[in-house]
């Protein structure tokens, strides 16, 4: 996993040539490199690119973090020696949560695609507390009571009005996608919670009626 990308030196040379030519590399230049790293699960290189963008104060977007999360997911899909699997999964989960916290701290819009990637990483560690918290804060779904919105969102302020308690929460609740449903069911199946799996499937495949939660 620490082996460099086959073209990593070439990418570094191109970025250096841009600087020596009197220009500045833009976010899209780094996104191109991140796409190549993400495609082969080179998460170490992806994190180095992210760090360089922060150092150069290049504006990062949800796409920047999404490509880093994709690199983590692709690495987990590749063969891992059994002796190293637990250590690697724990390290990647720590990195994943760090990326999510950075997005929330910088108020970068959280897309459903990035959340789906985060859930894929979390399901590898079977950390139910972290998993259900992300589902609750992102989709307004409490896996303990999936048939009603979480209590903390009943009196949620209207869009555009935030308080100190909302800083680390995504500003907009995402639509619960089919991919998110599949990941949730897979996670509950892996931890052996069959009753919760059946409950989630029966409730979440039937959308809740649209209403104003402030009137509950």
Coordinates of N, CA and C in Angstrom, one line a residue:
X1 N 0.8 -1.2 0.0 CA 0.0 0.0 0.0 C 0.8 1.3 0.0
X2 N 2.1 1.2 0.4 CA 2.9 2.4 0.4 C 3.7 2.6 -0.9
X3 N 3.5 1.7 -1.9 CA 4.2 1.8 -3.2 C 3.6 3.0 -3.9
X4 N 4.4 3.8 -4.5 CA 3.9 5.0 -5.2 C 3.1 4.6 -6.5
X5 N 2.3 5.5 -6.9 CA 1.6 5.3 -8.2 C 2.6 5.3 -9.3
X6 N 2.3 4.5 -10.4 CA 3.3 4.3 -11.5 C 3.6 5.6 -12.1
X7 N 2.7 6.6 -12.1 CA 2.9 7.9 -12.7 C 3.1 9.0 -11.7
X8 N 3.3 8.7 -10.5 CA 3.3 9.7 -9.4 C 4.5 10.8 -9.7
X9 N 5.6 10.3 -10.0 CA 6.8 11.2 -10.3 C 6.5 12.1 -11.5
X10 N 5.8 11.5 -12.5 CA 5.4 12.4 -13.6 C 4.5 13.5 -13.2
X11 N 3.5 13.2 -12.4 CA 2.5 14.2 -11.9 C 3.3 15.3 -11.2
X12 N 4.2 14.9 -10.3 CA 5.0 15.9 -9.6 C 5.8 16.8 -10.5
X13 N 6.3 16.2 -11.5 CA 7.1 17.0 -12.5 C 6.2 18.0 -13.2
X14 N 5.0 17.6 -13.6 CA 4.1 18.5 -14.3 C 3.7 19.7 -13.4
X15 N 3.4 19.4 -12.1 CA 3.0 20.4 -11.2 C 4.2 21.4 -11.0
X16 N 5.4 20.9 -10.9 CA 6.6 21.7 -10.7 C 6.8 22.6 -12.0
X17 N 6.6 22.0 -13.1 CA 6.8 22.8 -14.4 C 5.8 23.9 -14.4
X18 N 4.6 23.7 -13.9 CA 3.5 24.7 -13.9 C 4.0 25.9 -13.1
X19 N 4.6 25.6 -11.9 CA 5.1 26.6 -11.0 C 6.2 27.3 -11.6
X20 N 7.2 26.6 -12.2 CA 8.4 27.2 -12.8 C 8.0 28.1 -13.9
X21 N 6.9 27.8 -14.6 CA 6.4 28.7 -15.7 C 5.8 29.9 -15.2
X22 N 5.7 30.1 -13.9 CA 5.1 31.3 -13.4 C 3.6 31.2 -13.2
X23 N 3.0 30.0 -13.3 CA 1.6 29.8 -13.1 C 1.4 29.1 -11.7
X24 N 0.1 29.0 -11.4 CA -0.3 28.3 -10.2 C -1.2 27.1 -10.6
X25 N -0.9 26.0 -10.0 CA -1.8 24.8 -10.2 C -3.2 25.1 -9.6
X26 N -4.2 24.7 -10.3 CA -5.6 24.9 -9.8 C -6.2 23.6 -9.2
X27 N -7.3 23.8 -8.6 CA -8.0 22.6 -8.0 C -8.2 21.5 -9.0
X28 N -8.6 21.8 -10.2 CA -8.9 20.8 -11.2 C -7.6 20.0 -11.6
X29 N -6.5 20.7 -11.6 CA -5.2 20.0 -11.8 C -5.0 18.9 -10.8
X30 N -5.2 19.2 -9.5 CA -5.1 18.3 -8.4 C -6.2 17.2 -8.5
X31 N -7.4 17.6 -8.9 CA -8.4 16.6 -9.0 C -8.1 15.6 -10.0
X32 N -7.5 15.9 -11.1 CA -7.1 15.0 -12.1 C -6.1 13.9 -11.5
X33 N -5.2 14.4 -10.7 CA -4.2 13.5 -10.1 C -5.0 12.6 -9.1
X34 N -5.9 13.2 -8.3 CA -6.7 12.4 -7.3 C -7.5 11.3 -8.0
X35 N -8.0 11.6 -9.2 CA -8.8 10.6 -9.9 C -8.0 9.4 -10.3
X36 N -6.7 9.6 -10.6 CA -5.8 8.5 -11.0 C -5.5 7.7 -9.7
X37 N -5.3 8.4 -8.6 CA -4.9 7.7 -7.4 C -6.2 6.9 -6.8
X38 N -7.3 7.5 -6.9 CA -8.6 6.9 -6.4 C -8.9 5.6 -7.2
X39 N -8.6 5.7 -8.5 CA -8.9 4.5 -9.4 C -8.2 3.2 -9.0
X40 N -7.0 3.4 -8.4 CA -6.2 2.2 -8.0 C -6.1 2.1 -6.5
X41 N -6.8 2.9 -5.7 CA -6.8 2.8 -4.3 C -5.6 3.3 -3.6
X42 N -4.9 4.2 -4.3 CA -3.6 4.8 -3.7 C -4.0 5.9 -2.7
X43 N -4.5 5.5 -1.5 CA -5.0 6.5 -0.6 C -3.9 7.3 0.0
X44 N -2.7 6.7 0.2 CA -1.5 7.5 0.7 C -1.2 8.7 -0.1
X45 N -1.1 8.5 -1.4 CA -0.8 9.6 -2.4 C -2.0 10.6 -2.4
X46 N -3.2 10.1 -2.3 CA -4.4 11.0 -2.3 C -4.3 11.9 -1.0
X47 N -4.0 11.4 0.1 CA -3.9 12.2 1.3 C -2.7 13.3 1.2
X48 N -1.7 12.9 0.5 CA -0.5 13.8 0.3 C -1.0 14.9 -0.6
X49 N -1.8 14.6 -1.6 CA -2.3 15.7 -2.5 C -3.2 16.6 -1.7
X50 N -4.1 16.0 -0.9 CA -5.0 16.9 -0.1 C -4.2 17.8 0.9
X51 N -3.1 17.2 1.5 CA -2.3 18.1 2.3 C -1.6 19.2 1.6
X52 N -1.1 18.9 0.4 CA -0.5 19.9 -0.4 C -1.5 21.0 -0.8
X53 N -2.7 20.6 -1.1 CA -3.7 21.6 -1.5 C -4.0 22.5 -0.3
X54 N -4.0 22.0 0.9 CA -4.2 22.8 2.1 C -3.1 23.7 2.4
X55 N -1.9 23.2 2.1 CA -0.7 24.0 2.3 C -0.6 25.2 1.4
X56 N -1.1 25.0 0.2 CA -1.1 26.0 -0.9 C -2.4 26.9 -0.8
X57 N -3.2 26.5 0.1 CA -4.5 27.2 0.3 C -5.4 27.2 -1.0
X58 N -5.4 26.1 -1.6 CA -6.2 25.9 -2.8 C -7.6 25.4 -2.3
X59 N -8.6 26.1 -2.8 CA -10.0 25.8 -2.3 C -10.4 24.3 -2.6
X60 N -10.8 23.6 -1.5 CA -11.2 22.2 -1.6 C -12.7 22.2 -1.7
X61 N -13.2 21.2 -2.4 CA -14.7 21.1 -2.6 C -15.1 19.7 -2.2
X62 N -16.4 19.4 -2.3 CA -16.9 18.1 -2.0 C -16.2 17.0 -3.0
X63 N -15.9 17.5 -4.2 CA -15.2 16.6 -5.1 C -13.9 16.2 -4.6
X64 N -13.1 17.1 -4.1 CA -11.8 16.8 -3.5 C -11.8 15.7 -2.5
X65 N -12.7 15.9 -1.5 CA -12.9 14.9 -0.5 C -13.5 13.6 -1.0
X66 N -14.4 13.7 -2.0 CA -15.0 12.5 -2.5 C -14.0 11.6 -3.2
X67 N -13.0 12.2 -3.9 CA -12.0 11.4 -4.5 C -11.0 10.7 -3.5
X68 N -10.8 11.4 -2.4 CA -10.0 10.8 -1.3 C -10.8 9.6 -0.7
X69 N -12.1 9.8 -0.4 CA -12.9 8.7 0.1 C -12.9 7.6 -0.9
X70 N -13.0 7.9 -2.2 CA -13.0 6.8 -3.2 C -11.7 6.0 -3.1
X71 N -10.6 6.7 -2.9 CA -9.3 5.9 -2.8 C -9.4 4.9 -1.7
X72 N -10.0 5.3 -0.5 CA -10.1 4.4 0.6 C -10.9 3.2 0.3
X73 N -12.1 3.5 -0.4 CA -13.0 2.4 -0.7 C -12.4 1.4 -1.7
X74 N -11.7 1.9 -2.7 CA -11.1 1.1 -3.7 C -9.9 0.2 -3.0
X75 N -9.2 0.8 -2.1 CA -8.2 0.0 -1.4 C -8.7 -1.1 -0.6
X76 N -9.9 -0.9 0.0 CA -10.5 -1.9 0.8 C -11.0 -3.1 -0.1
X77 N -11.3 -2.8 -1.4 CA -11.8 -3.8 -2.3 C -10.6 -4.7 -2.8
X78 N -9.4 -4.2 -2.7 CA -8.2 -4.9 -3.2 C -7.8 -5.9 -2.2
X79 N -7.0 -6.9 -2.6 CA -6.6 -8.0 -1.6 C -5.7 -7.4 -0.5
X80 N -6.0 -7.8 0.7 CA -5.2 -7.4 1.9 C -4.8 -8.6 2.7
X81 N -3.6 -8.7 3.0 CA -3.1 -9.9 3.8 C -3.9 -9.9 5.1
X82 N -4.3 -11.1 5.5 CA -5.1 -11.3 6.7 C -4.4 -10.7 7.9
X83 N -3.1 -10.8 8.0 CA -2.4 -10.3 9.2 C -2.5 -8.8 9.3
X84 N -2.6 -8.2 8.1 CA -2.6 -6.7 8.1 C -4.0 -6.1 8.0
X85 N -5.0 -6.9 7.8 CA -6.4 -6.4 7.5 C -7.0 -5.6 8.6
X86 N -6.9 -6.1 9.8 CA -7.5 -5.3 10.9 C -6.8 -4.0 11.1
X87 N -5.5 -4.0 11.1 CA -4.8 -2.7 11.3 C -5.1 -1.7 10.2
X88 N -5.2 -2.2 9.0 CA -5.4 -1.3 7.8 C -6.8 -0.8 7.9
X89 N -7.8 -1.6 8.2 CA -9.2 -1.2 8.2 C -9.3 -0.1 9.3
X90 N -8.7 -0.3 10.5 CA -8.8 0.7 11.5 C -8.2 2.0 11.1
X91 N -7.0 1.9 10.5 CA -6.4 3.1 10.0 C -7.2 3.9 9.0
X92 N -7.8 3.2 8.1 CA -8.6 3.8 7.0 C -9.9 4.4 7.6
X93 N -10.5 3.8 8.6 CA -11.6 4.3 9.3 C -11.3 5.6 10.0
X94 N -10.1 5.7 10.6 CA -9.7 6.9 11.3 C -9.5 8.0 10.3
X95 N -8.9 7.7 9.1 CA -8.7 8.7 8.1 C -10.1 9.1 7.5
X96 N -11.0 8.2 7.4 CA -12.3 8.5 6.8 C -13.0 9.5 7.7
X97 N -13.1 9.2 9.0 CA -13.7 10.1 10.0 C -13.1 11.5 10.0
X98 N -11.7 11.5 9.9 CA -11.0 12.8 9.9 C -11.4 13.6 8.7
X99 N -11.6 13.0 7.5 CA -12.0 13.7 6.3 C -13.4 14.2 6.5
X100 N -14.3 13.4 7.0 CA -15.7 13.9 7.2 C -15.7 15.1 8.2
X101 N -15.0 15.0 9.3 CA -14.9 16.1 10.2 C -14.4 17.4 9.6
X102 N -13.4 17.2 8.7 CA -12.8 18.4 8.0 C -13.9 19.0 7.1
X103 N -14.7 18.2 6.4 CA -15.7 18.7 5.6 C -16.7 19.5 6.4
X104 N -17.1 18.9 7.5 CA -18.1 19.6 8.4 C -17.6 20.8 9.0
X105 N -16.3 20.8 9.4 CA -15.7 22.0 10.1 C -15.6 23.1 9.1
X106 N -15.3 22.8 7.8 CA -15.1 23.8 6.8 C -16.4 24.1 6.1
X107 N -17.5 23.5 6.5 CA -18.9 23.7 6.0 C -18.9 23.5 4.5
X108 N -18.2 22.4 4.1 CA -18.3 22.0 2.7 C -19.5 21.1 2.5
X109 N -20.4 21.4 1.5 CA -21.6 20.7 1.3 C -21.4 19.2 1.3
X110 N -22.1 18.4 2.0 CA -22.0 17.0 2.1 C -23.0 16.4 1.0
X111 N -22.4 15.7 0.0 CA -23.2 15.1 -1.0 C -23.6 13.7 -0.6
X112 N -24.7 13.2 -1.2 CA -25.1 11.8 -0.9 C -24.0 10.8 -1.4
X113 N -23.3 11.2 -2.5 CA -22.2 10.3 -3.0 C -21.1 10.2 -2.0
X114 N -20.7 11.3 -1.4 CA -19.6 11.2 -0.4 C -20.1 10.4 0.9
X115 N -21.3 10.6 1.2 CA -21.9 9.9 2.4 C -21.9 8.4 2.1
X116 N -22.3 8.0 0.9 CA -22.3 6.6 0.5 C -20.9 6.0 0.6
X117 N -19.9 6.8 0.2 CA -18.5 6.3 0.3 C -18.1 6.1 1.7
X118 N -18.5 7.1 2.6 CA -18.1 7.0 4.0 C -18.8 5.8 4.7
X119 N -20.0 5.5 4.3 CA -20.7 4.4 4.9 C -20.0 3.1 4.5
X120 N -19.5 3.0 3.3 CA -18.8 1.8 2.8 C -17.6 1.5 3.6
X121 N -16.9 2.6 4.0 CA -15.7 2.4 4.8 C -16.1 2.0 6.3
X122 N -17.1 2.7 6.8 CA -17.5 2.4 8.2 C -18.1 0.9 8.3
X123 N -18.7 0.4 7.3 CA -19.2 -0.9 7.4 C -18.1 -2.0 7.5
X124 N -16.9 -1.6 7.1 CA -15.8 -2.6 7.2 C -15.4 -2.8 8.7
X125 N -15.6 -1.8 9.5 CA -15.1 -1.8 11.0 C -16.3 -2.3 11.8
X126 N -17.5 -2.3 11.3 CA -18.7 -2.8 12.1 C -18.8 -1.9 13.3
X127 N -18.5 -0.6 13.2 CA -18.7 0.3 14.3 C -20.1 0.8 14.2
X128 N -21.0 0.2 15.0 CA -22.4 0.5 14.9 C -22.7 1.9 15.3
X129 N -22.1 2.4 16.4 CA -22.4 3.7 16.9 C -22.0 4.8 15.9
X130 N -20.8 4.7 15.3 CA -20.4 5.7 14.3 C -21.3 5.6 13.1
X131 N -21.7 4.4 12.7 CA -22.5 4.2 11.5 C -23.9 4.8 11.7
X132 N -24.5 4.5 12.8 CA -25.9 5.0 13.0 C -25.9 6.5 13.2
X133 N -24.8 7.0 13.8 CA -24.7 8.5 14.0 C -24.6 9.2 12.6
X134 N -23.8 8.7 11.7 CA -23.7 9.3 10.4 C -25.0 9.2 9.6
X135 N -25.7 8.1 9.7 CA -27.0 7.9 9.1 C -28.0 8.9 9.6
X136 N -28.0 9.1 11.0 CA -28.9 10.0 11.6 C -28.7 11.4 11.3
X137 N -27.4 11.8 11.3 CA -27.1 13.2 11.0 C -27.2 13.6 9.5
X138 N -27.0 12.6 8.6 CA -27.0 12.9 7.2 C -28.4 12.7 6.6
X139 N -29.1 11.7 6.9 CA -30.3 11.3 6.3 C -31.5 11.6 7.2
X140 N -31.3 12.0 8.4 CA -32.4 12.2 9.4 C -33.1 10.9 9.6
X141 N -32.4 9.8 9.7 CA -32.9 8.5 10.0 C -32.3 7.9 11.2
X142 N -33.1 7.6 12.2 CA -32.6 7.0 13.4 C -32.9 5.5 13.3
X143 N -31.8 4.7 13.2 CA -32.0 3.3 13.0 C -32.7 2.6 14.2
X144 N -32.7 3.2 15.3 CA -33.4 2.7 16.5 C -34.9 2.9 16.3
X145 N -35.3 4.0 15.7 CA -36.7 4.3 15.4 C -36.8 4.8 14.0
X146 N -36.7 3.9 13.0 CA -36.7 4.4 11.6 C -38.0 4.9 11.1
X147 N -39.1 4.7 11.8 CA -40.4 5.1 11.4 C -40.7 6.6 11.7
X148 N -39.8 7.3 12.3 CA -40.0 8.7 12.6 C -38.7 9.5 12.5
X149 N -38.7 10.8 12.3 CA -37.5 11.6 12.2 C -36.8 11.6 13.6
X150 N -35.5 11.7 13.7 CA -34.8 11.7 15.0 C -35.3 12.9 15.8
X151 N -35.3 12.8 17.1 CA -35.8 13.9 18.0 C -35.1 15.2 17.8
X152 N -33.7 15.1 17.5 CA -33.0 16.3 17.4 C -33.3 17.2 16.2
X153 N -34.1 16.6 15.3 CA -34.4 17.4 14.1 C -35.9 17.8 14.1
X154 N -36.6 17.6 15.2 CA -38.0 18.0 15.2 C -38.1 19.5 15.3
X155 N -37.2 20.1 16.0 CA -37.3 21.6 16.1 C -36.1 22.2 15.4
X156 N -35.6 21.6 14.3 CA -34.5 22.1 13.6 C -34.8 23.4 12.9
X157 N -33.9 24.4 13.0 CA -34.2 25.8 12.5 C -34.3 25.7 11.0
X158 N -35.0 26.6 10.4 CA -35.2 26.7 8.9 C -33.8 26.8 8.2
X159 N -33.7 26.4 6.9 CA -32.4 26.5 6.2 C -31.9 27.9 6.2
X160 N -30.6 28.1 6.5 CA -30.0 29.4 6.5 C -29.9 29.9 7.9
X161 N -30.6 29.3 8.9 CA -30.5 29.7 10.3 C -29.8 28.6 11.0
X162 N -28.6 28.9 11.5 CA -27.8 27.9 12.3 C -27.5 28.4 13.6
X163 N -27.1 27.5 14.5 CA -26.7 27.8 15.9 C -25.4 27.1 16.1
X164 N -24.8 27.3 17.3 CA -23.6 26.6 17.6 C -23.7 25.1 17.6
X165 N -24.9 24.6 18.0 CA -25.0 23.2 18.1 C -25.2 22.5 16.7
X166 N -25.3 23.3 15.6 CA -25.5 22.8 14.3 C -24.2 22.8 13.4
X167 N -23.1 23.4 14.0 CA -21.9 23.6 13.2 C -21.4 22.3 12.6
X168 N -21.4 21.2 13.4 CA -20.8 20.0 12.9 C -21.8 19.1 12.2
X169 N -23.0 19.6 12.0 CA -24.0 18.8 11.3 C -24.1 19.3 9.8
X170 N -24.4 18.4 8.9 CA -24.6 18.8 7.5 C -25.7 19.8 7.4
X171 N -25.5 20.9 6.6 CA -26.5 21.9 6.5 C -27.8 21.5 5.8
X172 N -27.7 20.5 5.0 CA -28.8 20.0 4.2 C -28.9 18.5 4.4
X173 N -30.1 17.9 4.7 CA -30.3 16.5 4.8 C -30.4 15.9 3.4
X174 N -29.7 14.8 3.2 CA -29.6 14.2 1.9 C -30.7 13.2 1.7
X175 N -31.0 12.9 0.5 CA -32.0 11.9 0.1 C -31.4 10.5 0.3
X176 N -32.2 9.7 1.0 CA -31.7 8.3 1.3 C -31.8 7.5 0.0
X177 N -30.6 7.2 -0.6 CA -30.5 6.6 -1.9 C -30.6 5.1 -1.8
X178 N -30.8 4.4 -2.9 CA -30.8 3.0 -3.0 C -29.4 2.4 -2.5
X179 N -28.4 3.1 -2.9 CA -27.0 2.7 -2.5 C -26.9 2.8 -1.0
X180 N -27.4 3.8 -0.4 CA -27.3 4.0 1.1 C -28.2 2.9 1.7
X181 N -29.3 2.5 1.2 CA -30.1 1.5 1.7 C -29.4 0.1 1.7
X182 N -28.8 -0.2 0.5 CA -28.1 -1.4 0.4 C -26.9 -1.5 1.4
X183 N -26.2 -0.4 1.5 CA -25.1 -0.4 2.5 C -25.6 -0.6 3.9
X184 N -26.7 0.1 4.2 CA -27.2 -0.1 5.6 C -27.7 -1.5 5.9
X185 N -28.3 -2.1 4.9 CA -28.8 -3.5 5.1 C -27.6 -4.4 5.2
X186 N -26.5 -4.2 4.4 CA -25.3 -5.0 4.4 C -24.7 -4.9 5.8
X187 N -24.6 -3.6 6.3 CA -24.0 -3.4 7.6 C -24.7 -4.2 8.7
X188 N -26.0 -4.0 8.7 CA -26.8 -4.7 9.8 C -26.7 -6.2 9.6
X189 N -26.6 -6.7 8.4 CA -26.4 -8.2 8.2 C -25.1 -8.6 8.7
X190 N -24.1 -7.8 8.5 CA -22.7 -8.2 8.9 C -22.6 -8.3 10.4
X191 N -23.3 -7.4 11.2 CA -23.2 -7.5 12.6 C -24.2 -8.5 13.2
X192 N -25.0 -9.1 12.3 CA -25.9 -10.1 12.8 C -27.2 -9.7 13.4
X193 N -27.5 -8.4 13.2 CA -28.7 -7.8 13.8 C -29.9 -8.0 12.8
X194 N -30.4 -9.2 12.7 CA -31.4 -9.6 11.7 C -32.7 -8.8 11.9
X195 N -33.1 -8.7 13.1 CA -34.4 -8.0 13.4 C -34.3 -6.6 13.0
X196 N -33.2 -5.9 13.2 CA -33.0 -4.5 12.8 C -32.9 -4.4 11.3
X197 N -32.3 -5.4 10.7 CA -32.2 -5.4 9.2 C -33.6 -5.5 8.6
X198 N -34.5 -6.4 9.1 CA -35.8 -6.5 8.5 C -36.6 -5.3 8.8
X199 N -36.5 -4.7 10.0 CA -37.2 -3.5 10.3 C -36.8 -2.3 9.4
X200 N -35.5 -2.2 9.2 CA -35.0 -1.1 8.3 C -35.5 -1.3 6.9
X201 N -35.5 -2.5 6.4 CA -35.9 -2.8 5.0 C -37.4 -2.4 4.9
X202 N -38.2 -2.9 5.8 CA -39.7 -2.7 5.7 C -40.0 -1.2 5.9
X203 N -39.3 -0.5 6.7 CA -39.7 0.9 7.0 C -39.1 1.8 5.9
X204 N -37.8 1.7 5.6 CA -37.1 2.6 4.8 C -37.4 2.5 3.3
X205 N -38.0 1.3 2.9 CA -38.4 1.2 1.5 C -39.8 1.8 1.3
X206 N -40.4 2.3 2.4 CA -41.7 3.0 2.3 C -41.4 4.4 2.8
X207 N -41.3 5.4 1.9 CA -41.0 6.8 2.3 C -41.9 7.3 3.3
X208 N -41.4 8.1 4.3 CA -42.2 8.8 5.3 C -43.0 9.9 4.6
X209 N -44.2 10.2 5.0 CA -45.0 11.2 4.5 C -44.3 12.6 4.7
X210 N -44.5 13.4 3.7 CA -43.9 14.8 3.8 C -44.7 15.6 4.7
X211 N -44.0 16.3 5.7 CA -44.6 17.1 6.6 C -43.6 18.0 7.2
X212 N -44.1 19.0 7.9 CA -43.2 20.0 8.6 C -42.9 19.5 10.0
X213 N -41.6 19.1 10.2 CA -41.2 18.5 11.5 C -41.4 19.4 12.7
X214 N -41.4 20.7 12.4 CA -41.5 21.7 13.5 C -42.9 21.6 14.1
X215 N -43.9 21.0 13.4 CA -45.2 20.9 14.0 C -45.5 19.7 14.8
X216 N -44.5 18.8 14.8 CA -44.6 17.5 15.6 C -44.7 17.7 17.1

